Structures are given as C-alpha cells and as structure tokens.
PDB file of C-alpha atoms in Angstrom:
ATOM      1  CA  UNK L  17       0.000   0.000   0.000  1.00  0.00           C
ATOM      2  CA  UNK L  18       1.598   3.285  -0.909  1.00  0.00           C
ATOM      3  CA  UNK L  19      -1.278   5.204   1.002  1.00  0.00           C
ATOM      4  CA  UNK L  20      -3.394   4.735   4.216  1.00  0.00           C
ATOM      5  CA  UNK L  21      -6.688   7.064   4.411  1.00  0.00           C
ATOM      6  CA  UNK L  22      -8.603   6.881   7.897  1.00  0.00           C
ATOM      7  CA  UNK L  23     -11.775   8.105   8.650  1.00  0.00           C
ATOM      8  CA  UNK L  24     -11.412   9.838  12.352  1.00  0.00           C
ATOM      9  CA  UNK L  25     -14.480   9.599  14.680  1.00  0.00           C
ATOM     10  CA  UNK L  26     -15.127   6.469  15.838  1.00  0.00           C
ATOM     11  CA  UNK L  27     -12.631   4.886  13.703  1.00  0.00           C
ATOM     12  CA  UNK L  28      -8.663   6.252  14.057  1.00  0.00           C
ATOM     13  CA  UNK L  29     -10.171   8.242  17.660  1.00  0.00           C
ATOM     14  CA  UNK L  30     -10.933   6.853  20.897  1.00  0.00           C
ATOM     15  CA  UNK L  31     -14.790   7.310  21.625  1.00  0.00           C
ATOM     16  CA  UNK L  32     -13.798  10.258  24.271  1.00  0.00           C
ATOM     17  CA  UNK L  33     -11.810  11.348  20.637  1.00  0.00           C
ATOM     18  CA  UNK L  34      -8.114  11.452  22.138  1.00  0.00           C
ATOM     19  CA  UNK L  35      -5.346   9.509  19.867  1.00  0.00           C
ATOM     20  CA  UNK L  36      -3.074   6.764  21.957  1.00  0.00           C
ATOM     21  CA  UNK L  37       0.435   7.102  21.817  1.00  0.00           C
ATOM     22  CA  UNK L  38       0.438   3.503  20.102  1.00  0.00           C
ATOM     23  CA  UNK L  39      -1.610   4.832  16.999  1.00  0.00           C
ATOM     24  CA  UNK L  40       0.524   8.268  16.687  1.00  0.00           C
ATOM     25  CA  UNK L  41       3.747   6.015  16.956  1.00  0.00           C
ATOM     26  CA  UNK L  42       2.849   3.412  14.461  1.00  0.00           C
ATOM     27  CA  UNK L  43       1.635   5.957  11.939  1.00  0.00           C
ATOM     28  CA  UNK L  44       4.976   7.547  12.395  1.00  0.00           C
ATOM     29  CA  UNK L  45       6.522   4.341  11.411  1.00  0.00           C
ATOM     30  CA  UNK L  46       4.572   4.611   7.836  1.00  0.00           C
ATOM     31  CA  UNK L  47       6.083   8.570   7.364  1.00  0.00           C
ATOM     32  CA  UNK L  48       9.381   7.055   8.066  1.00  0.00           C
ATOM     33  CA  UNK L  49       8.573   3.874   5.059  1.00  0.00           C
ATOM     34  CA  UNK L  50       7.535   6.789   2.971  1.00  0.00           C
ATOM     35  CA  UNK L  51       3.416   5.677   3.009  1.00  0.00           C
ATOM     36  CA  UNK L  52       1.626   8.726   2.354  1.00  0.00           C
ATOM     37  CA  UNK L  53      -0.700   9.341   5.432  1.00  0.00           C
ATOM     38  CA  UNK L  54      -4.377  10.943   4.974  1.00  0.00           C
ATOM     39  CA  UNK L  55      -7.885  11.227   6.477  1.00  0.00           C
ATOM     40  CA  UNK L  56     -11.476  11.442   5.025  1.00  0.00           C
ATOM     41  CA  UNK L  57     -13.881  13.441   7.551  1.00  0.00           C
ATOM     42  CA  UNK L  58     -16.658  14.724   8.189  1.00  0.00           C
ATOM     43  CA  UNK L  59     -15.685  17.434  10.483  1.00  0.00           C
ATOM     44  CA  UNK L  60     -14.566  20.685   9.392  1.00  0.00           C
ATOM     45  CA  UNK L  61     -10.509  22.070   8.966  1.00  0.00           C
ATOM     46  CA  UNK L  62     -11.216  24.043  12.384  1.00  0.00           C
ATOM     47  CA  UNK L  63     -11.594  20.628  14.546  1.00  0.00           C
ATOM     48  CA  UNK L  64      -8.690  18.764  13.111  1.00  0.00           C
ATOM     49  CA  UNK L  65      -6.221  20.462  13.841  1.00  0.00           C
ATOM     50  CA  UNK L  66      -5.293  19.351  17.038  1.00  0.00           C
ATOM     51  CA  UNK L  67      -4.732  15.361  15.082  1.00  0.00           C
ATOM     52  CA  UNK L  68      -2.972  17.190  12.048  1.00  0.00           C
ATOM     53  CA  UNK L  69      -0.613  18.148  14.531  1.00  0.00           C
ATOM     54  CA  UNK L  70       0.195  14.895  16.004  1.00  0.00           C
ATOM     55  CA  UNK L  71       0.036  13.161  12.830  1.00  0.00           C
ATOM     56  CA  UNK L  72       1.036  15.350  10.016  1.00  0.00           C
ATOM     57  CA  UNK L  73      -1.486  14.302   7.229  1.00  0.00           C
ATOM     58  CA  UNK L  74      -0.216  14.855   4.246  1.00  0.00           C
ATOM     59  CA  UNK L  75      -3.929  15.941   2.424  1.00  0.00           C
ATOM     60  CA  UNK L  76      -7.521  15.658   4.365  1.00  0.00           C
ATOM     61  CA  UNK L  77     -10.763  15.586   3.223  1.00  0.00           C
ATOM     62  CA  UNK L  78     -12.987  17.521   5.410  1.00  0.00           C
ATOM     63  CA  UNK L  79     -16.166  17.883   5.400  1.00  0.00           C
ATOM     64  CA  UNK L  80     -17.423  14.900   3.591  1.00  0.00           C
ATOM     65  CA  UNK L  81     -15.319  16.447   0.697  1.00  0.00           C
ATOM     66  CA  UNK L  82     -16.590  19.852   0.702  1.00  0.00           C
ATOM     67  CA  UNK L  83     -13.504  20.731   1.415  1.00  0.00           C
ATOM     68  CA  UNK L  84     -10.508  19.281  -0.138  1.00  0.00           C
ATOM     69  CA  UNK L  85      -6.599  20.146   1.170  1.00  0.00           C
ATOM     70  CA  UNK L  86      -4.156  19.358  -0.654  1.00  0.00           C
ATOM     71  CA  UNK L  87      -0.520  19.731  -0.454  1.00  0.00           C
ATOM     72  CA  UNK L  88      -0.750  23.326  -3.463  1.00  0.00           C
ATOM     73  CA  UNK L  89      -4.264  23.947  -3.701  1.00  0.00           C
ATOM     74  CA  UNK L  90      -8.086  23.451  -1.659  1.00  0.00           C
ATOM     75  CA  UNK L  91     -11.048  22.301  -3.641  1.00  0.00           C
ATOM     76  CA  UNK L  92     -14.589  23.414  -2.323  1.00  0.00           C
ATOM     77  CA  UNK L  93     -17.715  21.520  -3.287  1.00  0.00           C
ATOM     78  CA  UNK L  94     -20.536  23.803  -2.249  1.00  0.00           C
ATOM     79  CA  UNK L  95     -24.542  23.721  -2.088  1.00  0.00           C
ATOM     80  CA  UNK L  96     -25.843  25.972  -4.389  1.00  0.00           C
ATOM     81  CA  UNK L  97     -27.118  28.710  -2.760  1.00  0.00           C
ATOM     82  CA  UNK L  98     -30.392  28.085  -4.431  1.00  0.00           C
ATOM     83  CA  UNK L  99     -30.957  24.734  -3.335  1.00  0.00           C
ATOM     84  CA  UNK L 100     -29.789  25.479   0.405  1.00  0.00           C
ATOM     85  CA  UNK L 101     -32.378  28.138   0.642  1.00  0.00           C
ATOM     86  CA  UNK L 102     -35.100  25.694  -1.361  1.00  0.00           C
ATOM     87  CA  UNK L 103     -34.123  22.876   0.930  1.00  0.00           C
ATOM     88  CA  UNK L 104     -34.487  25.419   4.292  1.00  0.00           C
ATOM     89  CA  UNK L 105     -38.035  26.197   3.034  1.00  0.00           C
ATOM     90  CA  UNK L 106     -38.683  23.051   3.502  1.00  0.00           C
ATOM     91  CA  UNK L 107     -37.808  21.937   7.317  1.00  0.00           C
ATOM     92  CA  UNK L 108     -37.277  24.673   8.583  1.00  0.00           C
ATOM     93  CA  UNK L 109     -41.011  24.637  10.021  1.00  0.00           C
ATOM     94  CA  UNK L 110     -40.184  20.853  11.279  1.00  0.00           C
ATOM     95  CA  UNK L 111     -41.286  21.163  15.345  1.00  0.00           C
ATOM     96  CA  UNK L 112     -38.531  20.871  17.376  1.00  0.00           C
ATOM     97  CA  UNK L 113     -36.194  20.983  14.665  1.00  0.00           C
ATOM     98  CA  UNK L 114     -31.790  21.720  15.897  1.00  0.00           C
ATOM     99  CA  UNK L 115     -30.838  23.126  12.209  1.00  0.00           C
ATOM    100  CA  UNK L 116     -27.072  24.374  11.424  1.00  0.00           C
ATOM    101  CA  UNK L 117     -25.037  25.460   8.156  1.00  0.00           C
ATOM    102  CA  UNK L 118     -21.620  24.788   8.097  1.00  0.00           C
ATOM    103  CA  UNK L 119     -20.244  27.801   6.055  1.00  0.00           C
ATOM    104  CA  UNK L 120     -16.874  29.408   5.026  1.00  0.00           C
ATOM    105  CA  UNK L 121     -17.769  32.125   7.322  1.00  0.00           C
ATOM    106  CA  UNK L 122     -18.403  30.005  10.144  1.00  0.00           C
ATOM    107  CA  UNK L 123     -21.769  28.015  11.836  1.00  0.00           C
ATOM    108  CA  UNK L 124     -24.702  29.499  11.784  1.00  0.00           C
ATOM    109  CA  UNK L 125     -27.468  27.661  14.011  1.00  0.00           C
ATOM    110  CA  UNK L 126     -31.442  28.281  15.044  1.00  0.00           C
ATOM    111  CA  UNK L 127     -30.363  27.601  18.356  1.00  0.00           C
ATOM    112  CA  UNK L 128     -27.368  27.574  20.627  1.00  0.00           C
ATOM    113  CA  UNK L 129     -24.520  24.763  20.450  1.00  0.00           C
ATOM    114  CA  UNK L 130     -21.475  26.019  22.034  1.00  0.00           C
ATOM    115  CA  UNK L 131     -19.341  23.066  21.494  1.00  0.00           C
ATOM    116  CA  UNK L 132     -19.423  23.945  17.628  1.00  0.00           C
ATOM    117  CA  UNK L 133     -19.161  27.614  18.604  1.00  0.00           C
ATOM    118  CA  UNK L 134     -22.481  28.495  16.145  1.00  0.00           C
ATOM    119  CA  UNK L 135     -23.802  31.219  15.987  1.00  0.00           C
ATOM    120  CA  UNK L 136     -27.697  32.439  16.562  1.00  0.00           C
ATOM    121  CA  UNK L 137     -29.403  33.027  13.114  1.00  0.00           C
ATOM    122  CA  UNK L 138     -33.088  34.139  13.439  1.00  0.00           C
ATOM    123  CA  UNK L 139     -33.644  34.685   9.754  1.00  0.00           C
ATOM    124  CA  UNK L 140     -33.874  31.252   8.219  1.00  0.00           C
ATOM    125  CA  UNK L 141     -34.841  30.037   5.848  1.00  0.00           C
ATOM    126  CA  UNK L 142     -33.176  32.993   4.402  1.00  0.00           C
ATOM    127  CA  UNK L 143     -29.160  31.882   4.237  1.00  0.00           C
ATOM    128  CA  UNK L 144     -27.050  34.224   6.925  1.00  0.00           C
ATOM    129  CA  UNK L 145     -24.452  34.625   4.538  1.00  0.00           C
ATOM    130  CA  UNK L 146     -23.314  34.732   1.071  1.00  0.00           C
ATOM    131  CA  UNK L 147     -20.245  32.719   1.720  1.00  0.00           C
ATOM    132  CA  UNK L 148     -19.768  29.157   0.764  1.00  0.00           C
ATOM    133  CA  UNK L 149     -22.117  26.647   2.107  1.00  0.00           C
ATOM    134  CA  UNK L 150     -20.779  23.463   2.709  1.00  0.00           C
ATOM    135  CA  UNK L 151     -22.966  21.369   4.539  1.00  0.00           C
ATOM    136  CA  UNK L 152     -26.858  21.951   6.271  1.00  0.00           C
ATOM    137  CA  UNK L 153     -26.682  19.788   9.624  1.00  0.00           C
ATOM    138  CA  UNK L 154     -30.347  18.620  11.202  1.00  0.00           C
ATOM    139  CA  UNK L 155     -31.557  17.026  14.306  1.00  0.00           C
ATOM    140  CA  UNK L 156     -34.323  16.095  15.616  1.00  0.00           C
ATOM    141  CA  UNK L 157     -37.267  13.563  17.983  1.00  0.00           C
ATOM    142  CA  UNK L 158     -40.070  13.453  14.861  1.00  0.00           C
ATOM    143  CA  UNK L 159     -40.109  10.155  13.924  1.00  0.00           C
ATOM    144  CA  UNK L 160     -40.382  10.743  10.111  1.00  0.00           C
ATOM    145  CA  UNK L 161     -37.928  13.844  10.128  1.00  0.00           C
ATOM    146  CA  UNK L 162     -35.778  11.405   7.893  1.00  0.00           C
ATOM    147  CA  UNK L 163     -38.563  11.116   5.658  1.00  0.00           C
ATOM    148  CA  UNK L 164     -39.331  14.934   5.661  1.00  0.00           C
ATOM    149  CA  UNK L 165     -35.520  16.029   4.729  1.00  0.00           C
ATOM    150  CA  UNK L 166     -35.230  13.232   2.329  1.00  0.00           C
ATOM    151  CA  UNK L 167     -37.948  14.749   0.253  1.00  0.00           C
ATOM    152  CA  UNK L 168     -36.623  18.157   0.745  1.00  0.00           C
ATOM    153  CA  UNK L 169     -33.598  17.404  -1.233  1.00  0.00           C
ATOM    154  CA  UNK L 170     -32.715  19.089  -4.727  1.00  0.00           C
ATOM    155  CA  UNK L 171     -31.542  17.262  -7.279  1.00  0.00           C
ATOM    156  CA  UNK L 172     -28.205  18.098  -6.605  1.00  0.00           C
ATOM    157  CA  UNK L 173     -27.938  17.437  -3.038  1.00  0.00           C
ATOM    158  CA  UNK L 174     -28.108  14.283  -0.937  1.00  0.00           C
ATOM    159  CA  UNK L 175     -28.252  13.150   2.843  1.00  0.00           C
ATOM    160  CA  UNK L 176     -26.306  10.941   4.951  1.00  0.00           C
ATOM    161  CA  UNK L 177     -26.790   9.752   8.464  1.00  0.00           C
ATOM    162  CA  UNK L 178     -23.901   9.960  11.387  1.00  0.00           C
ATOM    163  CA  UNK L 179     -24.147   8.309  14.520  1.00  0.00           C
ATOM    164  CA  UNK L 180     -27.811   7.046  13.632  1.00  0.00           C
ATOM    165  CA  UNK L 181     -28.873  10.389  14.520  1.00  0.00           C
ATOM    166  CA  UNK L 182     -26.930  13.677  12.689  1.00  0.00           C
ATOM    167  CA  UNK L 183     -28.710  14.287   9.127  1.00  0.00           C
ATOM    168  CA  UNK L 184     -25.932  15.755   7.014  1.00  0.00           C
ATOM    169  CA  UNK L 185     -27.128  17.389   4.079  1.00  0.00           C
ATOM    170  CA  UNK L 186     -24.090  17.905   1.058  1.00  0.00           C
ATOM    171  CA  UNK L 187     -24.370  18.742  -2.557  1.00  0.00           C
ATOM    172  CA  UNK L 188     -24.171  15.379  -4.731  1.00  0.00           C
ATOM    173  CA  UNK L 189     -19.988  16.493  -5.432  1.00  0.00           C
ATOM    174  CA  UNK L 190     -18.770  16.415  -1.725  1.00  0.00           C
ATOM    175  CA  UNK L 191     -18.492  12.915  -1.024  1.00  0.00           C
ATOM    176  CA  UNK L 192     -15.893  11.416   1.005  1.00  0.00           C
ATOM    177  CA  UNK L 193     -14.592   9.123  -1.669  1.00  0.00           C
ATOM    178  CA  UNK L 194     -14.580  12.190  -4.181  1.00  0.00           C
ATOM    179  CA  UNK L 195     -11.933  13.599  -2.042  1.00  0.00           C
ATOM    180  CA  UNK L 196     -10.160  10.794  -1.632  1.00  0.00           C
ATOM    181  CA  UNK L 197      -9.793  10.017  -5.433  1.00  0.00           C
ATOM    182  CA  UNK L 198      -8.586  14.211  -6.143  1.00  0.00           C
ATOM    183  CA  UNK L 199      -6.084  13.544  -2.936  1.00  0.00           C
ATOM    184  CA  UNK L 200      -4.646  10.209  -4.450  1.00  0.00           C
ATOM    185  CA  UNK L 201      -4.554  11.469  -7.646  1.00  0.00           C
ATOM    186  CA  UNK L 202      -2.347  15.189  -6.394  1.00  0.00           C
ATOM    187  CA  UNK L 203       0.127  12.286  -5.731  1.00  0.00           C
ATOM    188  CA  UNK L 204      -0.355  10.192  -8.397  1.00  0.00           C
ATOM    189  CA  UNK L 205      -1.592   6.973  -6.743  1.00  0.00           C
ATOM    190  CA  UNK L 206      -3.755   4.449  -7.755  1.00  0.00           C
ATOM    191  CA  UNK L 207      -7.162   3.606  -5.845  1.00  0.00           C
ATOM    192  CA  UNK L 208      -6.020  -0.128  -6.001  1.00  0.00           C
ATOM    193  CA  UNK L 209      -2.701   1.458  -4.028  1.00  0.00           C
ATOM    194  CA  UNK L 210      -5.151   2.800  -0.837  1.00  0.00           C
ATOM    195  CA  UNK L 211      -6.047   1.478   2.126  1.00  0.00           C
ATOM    196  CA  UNK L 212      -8.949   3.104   3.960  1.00  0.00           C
ATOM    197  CA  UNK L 213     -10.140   2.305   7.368  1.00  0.00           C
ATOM    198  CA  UNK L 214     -13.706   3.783   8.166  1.00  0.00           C
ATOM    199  CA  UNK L 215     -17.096   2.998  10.571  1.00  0.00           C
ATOM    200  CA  UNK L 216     -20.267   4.902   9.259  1.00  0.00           C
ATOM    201  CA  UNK L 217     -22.747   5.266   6.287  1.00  0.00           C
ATOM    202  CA  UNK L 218     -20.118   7.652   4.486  1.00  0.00           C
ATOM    203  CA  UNK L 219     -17.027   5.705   4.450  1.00  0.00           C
ATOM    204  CA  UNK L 220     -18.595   3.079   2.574  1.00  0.00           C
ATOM    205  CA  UNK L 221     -18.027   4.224  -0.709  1.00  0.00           C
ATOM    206  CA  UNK L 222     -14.330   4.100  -0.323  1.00  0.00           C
ATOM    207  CA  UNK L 223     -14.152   0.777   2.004  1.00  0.00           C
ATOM    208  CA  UNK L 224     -15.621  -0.804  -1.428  1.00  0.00           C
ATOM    209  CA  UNK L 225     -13.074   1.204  -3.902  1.00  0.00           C
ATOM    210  CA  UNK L 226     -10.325   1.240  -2.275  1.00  0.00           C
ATOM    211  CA  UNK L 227      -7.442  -1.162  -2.850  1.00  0.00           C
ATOM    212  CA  UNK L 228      -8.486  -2.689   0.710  1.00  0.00           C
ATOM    213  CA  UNK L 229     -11.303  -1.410   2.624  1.00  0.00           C
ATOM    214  CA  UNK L 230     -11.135  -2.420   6.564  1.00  0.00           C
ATOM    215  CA  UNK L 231     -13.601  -2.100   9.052  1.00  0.00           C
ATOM    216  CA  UNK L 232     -13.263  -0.911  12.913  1.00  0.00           C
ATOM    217  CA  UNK L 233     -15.381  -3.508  14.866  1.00  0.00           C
ATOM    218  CA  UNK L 234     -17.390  -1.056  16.039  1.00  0.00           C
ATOM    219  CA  UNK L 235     -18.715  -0.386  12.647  1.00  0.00           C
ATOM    220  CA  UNK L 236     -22.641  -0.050  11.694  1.00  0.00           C
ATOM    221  CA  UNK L 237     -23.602  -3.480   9.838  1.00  0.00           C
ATOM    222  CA  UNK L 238     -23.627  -2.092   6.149  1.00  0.00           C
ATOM    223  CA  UNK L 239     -19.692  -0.759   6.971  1.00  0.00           C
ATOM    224  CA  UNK L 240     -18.936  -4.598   7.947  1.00  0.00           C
ATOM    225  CA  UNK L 241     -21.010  -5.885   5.318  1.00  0.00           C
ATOM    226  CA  UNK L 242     -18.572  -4.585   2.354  1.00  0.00           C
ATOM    227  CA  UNK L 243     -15.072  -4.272   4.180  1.00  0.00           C
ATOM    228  CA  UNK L 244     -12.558  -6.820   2.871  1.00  0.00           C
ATOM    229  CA  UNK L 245     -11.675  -7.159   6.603  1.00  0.00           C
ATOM    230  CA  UNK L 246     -12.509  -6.642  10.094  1.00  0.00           C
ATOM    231  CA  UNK L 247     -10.115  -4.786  12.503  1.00  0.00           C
ATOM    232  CA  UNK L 248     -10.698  -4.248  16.396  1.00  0.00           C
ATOM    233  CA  UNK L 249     -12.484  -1.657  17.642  1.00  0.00           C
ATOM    234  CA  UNK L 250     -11.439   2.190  17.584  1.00  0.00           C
ATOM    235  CA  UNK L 251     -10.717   1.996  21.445  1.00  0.00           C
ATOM    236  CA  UNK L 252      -8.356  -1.058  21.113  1.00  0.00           C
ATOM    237  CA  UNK L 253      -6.614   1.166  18.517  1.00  0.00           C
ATOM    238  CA  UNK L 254      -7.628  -1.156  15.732  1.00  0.00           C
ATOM    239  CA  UNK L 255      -6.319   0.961  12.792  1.00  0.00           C
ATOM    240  CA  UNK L 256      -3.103   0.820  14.167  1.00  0.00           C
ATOM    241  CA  UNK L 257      -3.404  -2.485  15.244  1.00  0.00           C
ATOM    242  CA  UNK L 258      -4.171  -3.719  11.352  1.00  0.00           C
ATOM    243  CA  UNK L 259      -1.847  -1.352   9.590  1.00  0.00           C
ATOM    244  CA  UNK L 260       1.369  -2.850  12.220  1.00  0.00           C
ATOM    245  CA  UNK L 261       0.736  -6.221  11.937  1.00  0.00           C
ATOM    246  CA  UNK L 262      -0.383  -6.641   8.066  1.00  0.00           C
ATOM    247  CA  UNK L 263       1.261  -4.039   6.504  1.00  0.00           C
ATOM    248  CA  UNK L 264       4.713  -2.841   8.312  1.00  0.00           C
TER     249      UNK L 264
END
C-alpha cells in the first residue's frame, strides 16, 4: 500500500476522541517507510487540527469532501445557494427541529450549540451569509424527520446519516470518496494502491473502492457488510493495530 486514508471519529479516535500514543507512533513508522498518510472526515478544517498536529497528514478531506486540502491547492464543493435556501423552506417549520449550516464564514445555528461555537441566526430560511455553504446539519425527535428532509432534497444534493442520529445534508460532489480520489490522484496513486479504514454510512463508498477497505469492529452493519476485513475496535486502537501487523 503506498497510502493509508482513515476516517477519524469512531474509527482512528478513541470514543472520548483522544489519539493513543500507540496509533501516533505506528503511523509515524509509515512517514518514516515513505506511506503517504491521509484522512477522510466529516468534520470541518477548524476541529482537526489538534490530530494534524500529532500526525502530520499529508492531504484531508474535510467535510465529507466539501472541502478538499491538498498539499498546493483546496477544492470546495458547495450547495448551491439556491438549493440550500429551497431545501431550508422546507424543514425549517419541522417542530422541534436543531438546524445548522456549516459555512466558510463560520456556523450558523437556530439555536445555541457552544461546542461547535455556532452562531444564533433568526432569519432562516433565508441563508445568513453569502459565503460558501458546505454542509446543512439537522436534528431532531419526529419520527419521520428522515422522511421529511429526504424529500426536501434538490436534485443536486443528498443526505447521509452519522451516529444514527446527525442528518448531514451535502451537494451530490462532496463525497468522502470524491476527495479521496482528487487527494490520491495530487500524488499520483492508484485507488487499487489505498487502504482506507472507516465505521459509518459515508465511508462506505471508499471501504468498497479502495485497494483494501477495513472495518473498525465497532462499525454499523452495512460498513462490515462490504469491508474486505474486520479490525478491532477504535478503542483497542484497531487501525493501528491492522496497519502494524499486516502491513509494516
């Protein structure tokens, strides 16, 4: 393999999200063997940082590949400002409703989440900025509220599921394994040279593409379903576990 990609929550993290010592030192050991180290996520540049540090990923999808960084340049794969506002129309009268955009200006929420530092926006479904949008996020306890957003789509957006709860709302280009083919191919590697190690609805795309596609334990059913193999779980380091003892 001349590259390992690794989905982070849930899959390279601990469940209280730190990184052992054991992972950070065996992914060292793949720098040192000149393996080209990078992640697929859904969480934005801002709350990486802290594991780019430790690790040194040499390009990361963020975002669900909204947000592409590569080693000279950043692709963005926006919502159309059109359909994000269509789509808002749409749930944003959903009772009891938690509704955030992920922008390049920041988070904008109808109500307050500190952990993601969001801020207040009365106005929707108007859009509370003209930057890029990147992703609509969108709780809630209605049974059907899957059923609602699903039919609030555009044609050129789609929905995913984290954590069996988090609706993530992207335009039909940000996909994880979109970014992951425009970071392989910055460094001129072939999908059938990849590994990726994921948990969750979106890494299942690339678990079936890439060369190898290996599951943390802890996976939902459809991840386990498709891997080519099963590793431990993310709190017995399993990543690191797989990558030492079949590939260094």
């Amino acid at each position: 393999m001349k590259a390992i990609i690794t989905d982070l929550d849930r899959t390279l993290l601990h469940t209280d999200k730190s990184l052992s010592e054991y992972t950070c030192a065996t992914l060292k050991k793949c720098r040192d063997r000149g393996i080209l180290l990078m992640a697929a996520t859904a969480r934005p540049e801002r709350a990486i940082l802290a594991y780019q540090e430790q690790i040194g990923f040499q390009a990361i999808t963020t975002l669900n590949g909204a947000r592409i960084i590569l080693p000279h340049c950043v692709i963005e794969n926006g919502i159309i400002p059109s359909s994000a506002e269509a789509i808002l129309r749409k749930v944003v009268s959903i009772p009891g409703l938690i509704l955030s955009l992920e922008t390049g200006n920041g988070v904008f929420s109808n109500t307050p989440i500190p952990e993601w530092d969001a801020m207040v926006f009365p106005g929707f479904p108007a859009l509370p900025t003209d930057g890029i949008i990147y992703k609509l996020l969108l709780s809630g306890k209605e049974k059907d509220i899957r059923m609602k957003v699903e039919k609030a789509l555009t044609a050129d957006t789609y929905m995913t599921v984290a954590d069996g709860e988090l609706i993530q709302i992207m335009s039909t280009a940000s996909t994880k394994w979109n970014g992951i083919k425009a970071m392989l191919d910055s460094f001129g590697v072939a999908q059938s040279d990849a590994i990726y190690f994921g948990d969750d609805n979106d890494d299942i795309e690339s678990i079936k593409n890439c060369g190898v596609g290996v599951a943390v334990s802890n996976a939902i059913r459809e991840v386990l379903d498709v891997a080519d193999f099963v590793t431990e779980s993310n709190d017995m380091d399993g990543v690191a576990h797989y990558i030492e003892t079949k590939l260094l």
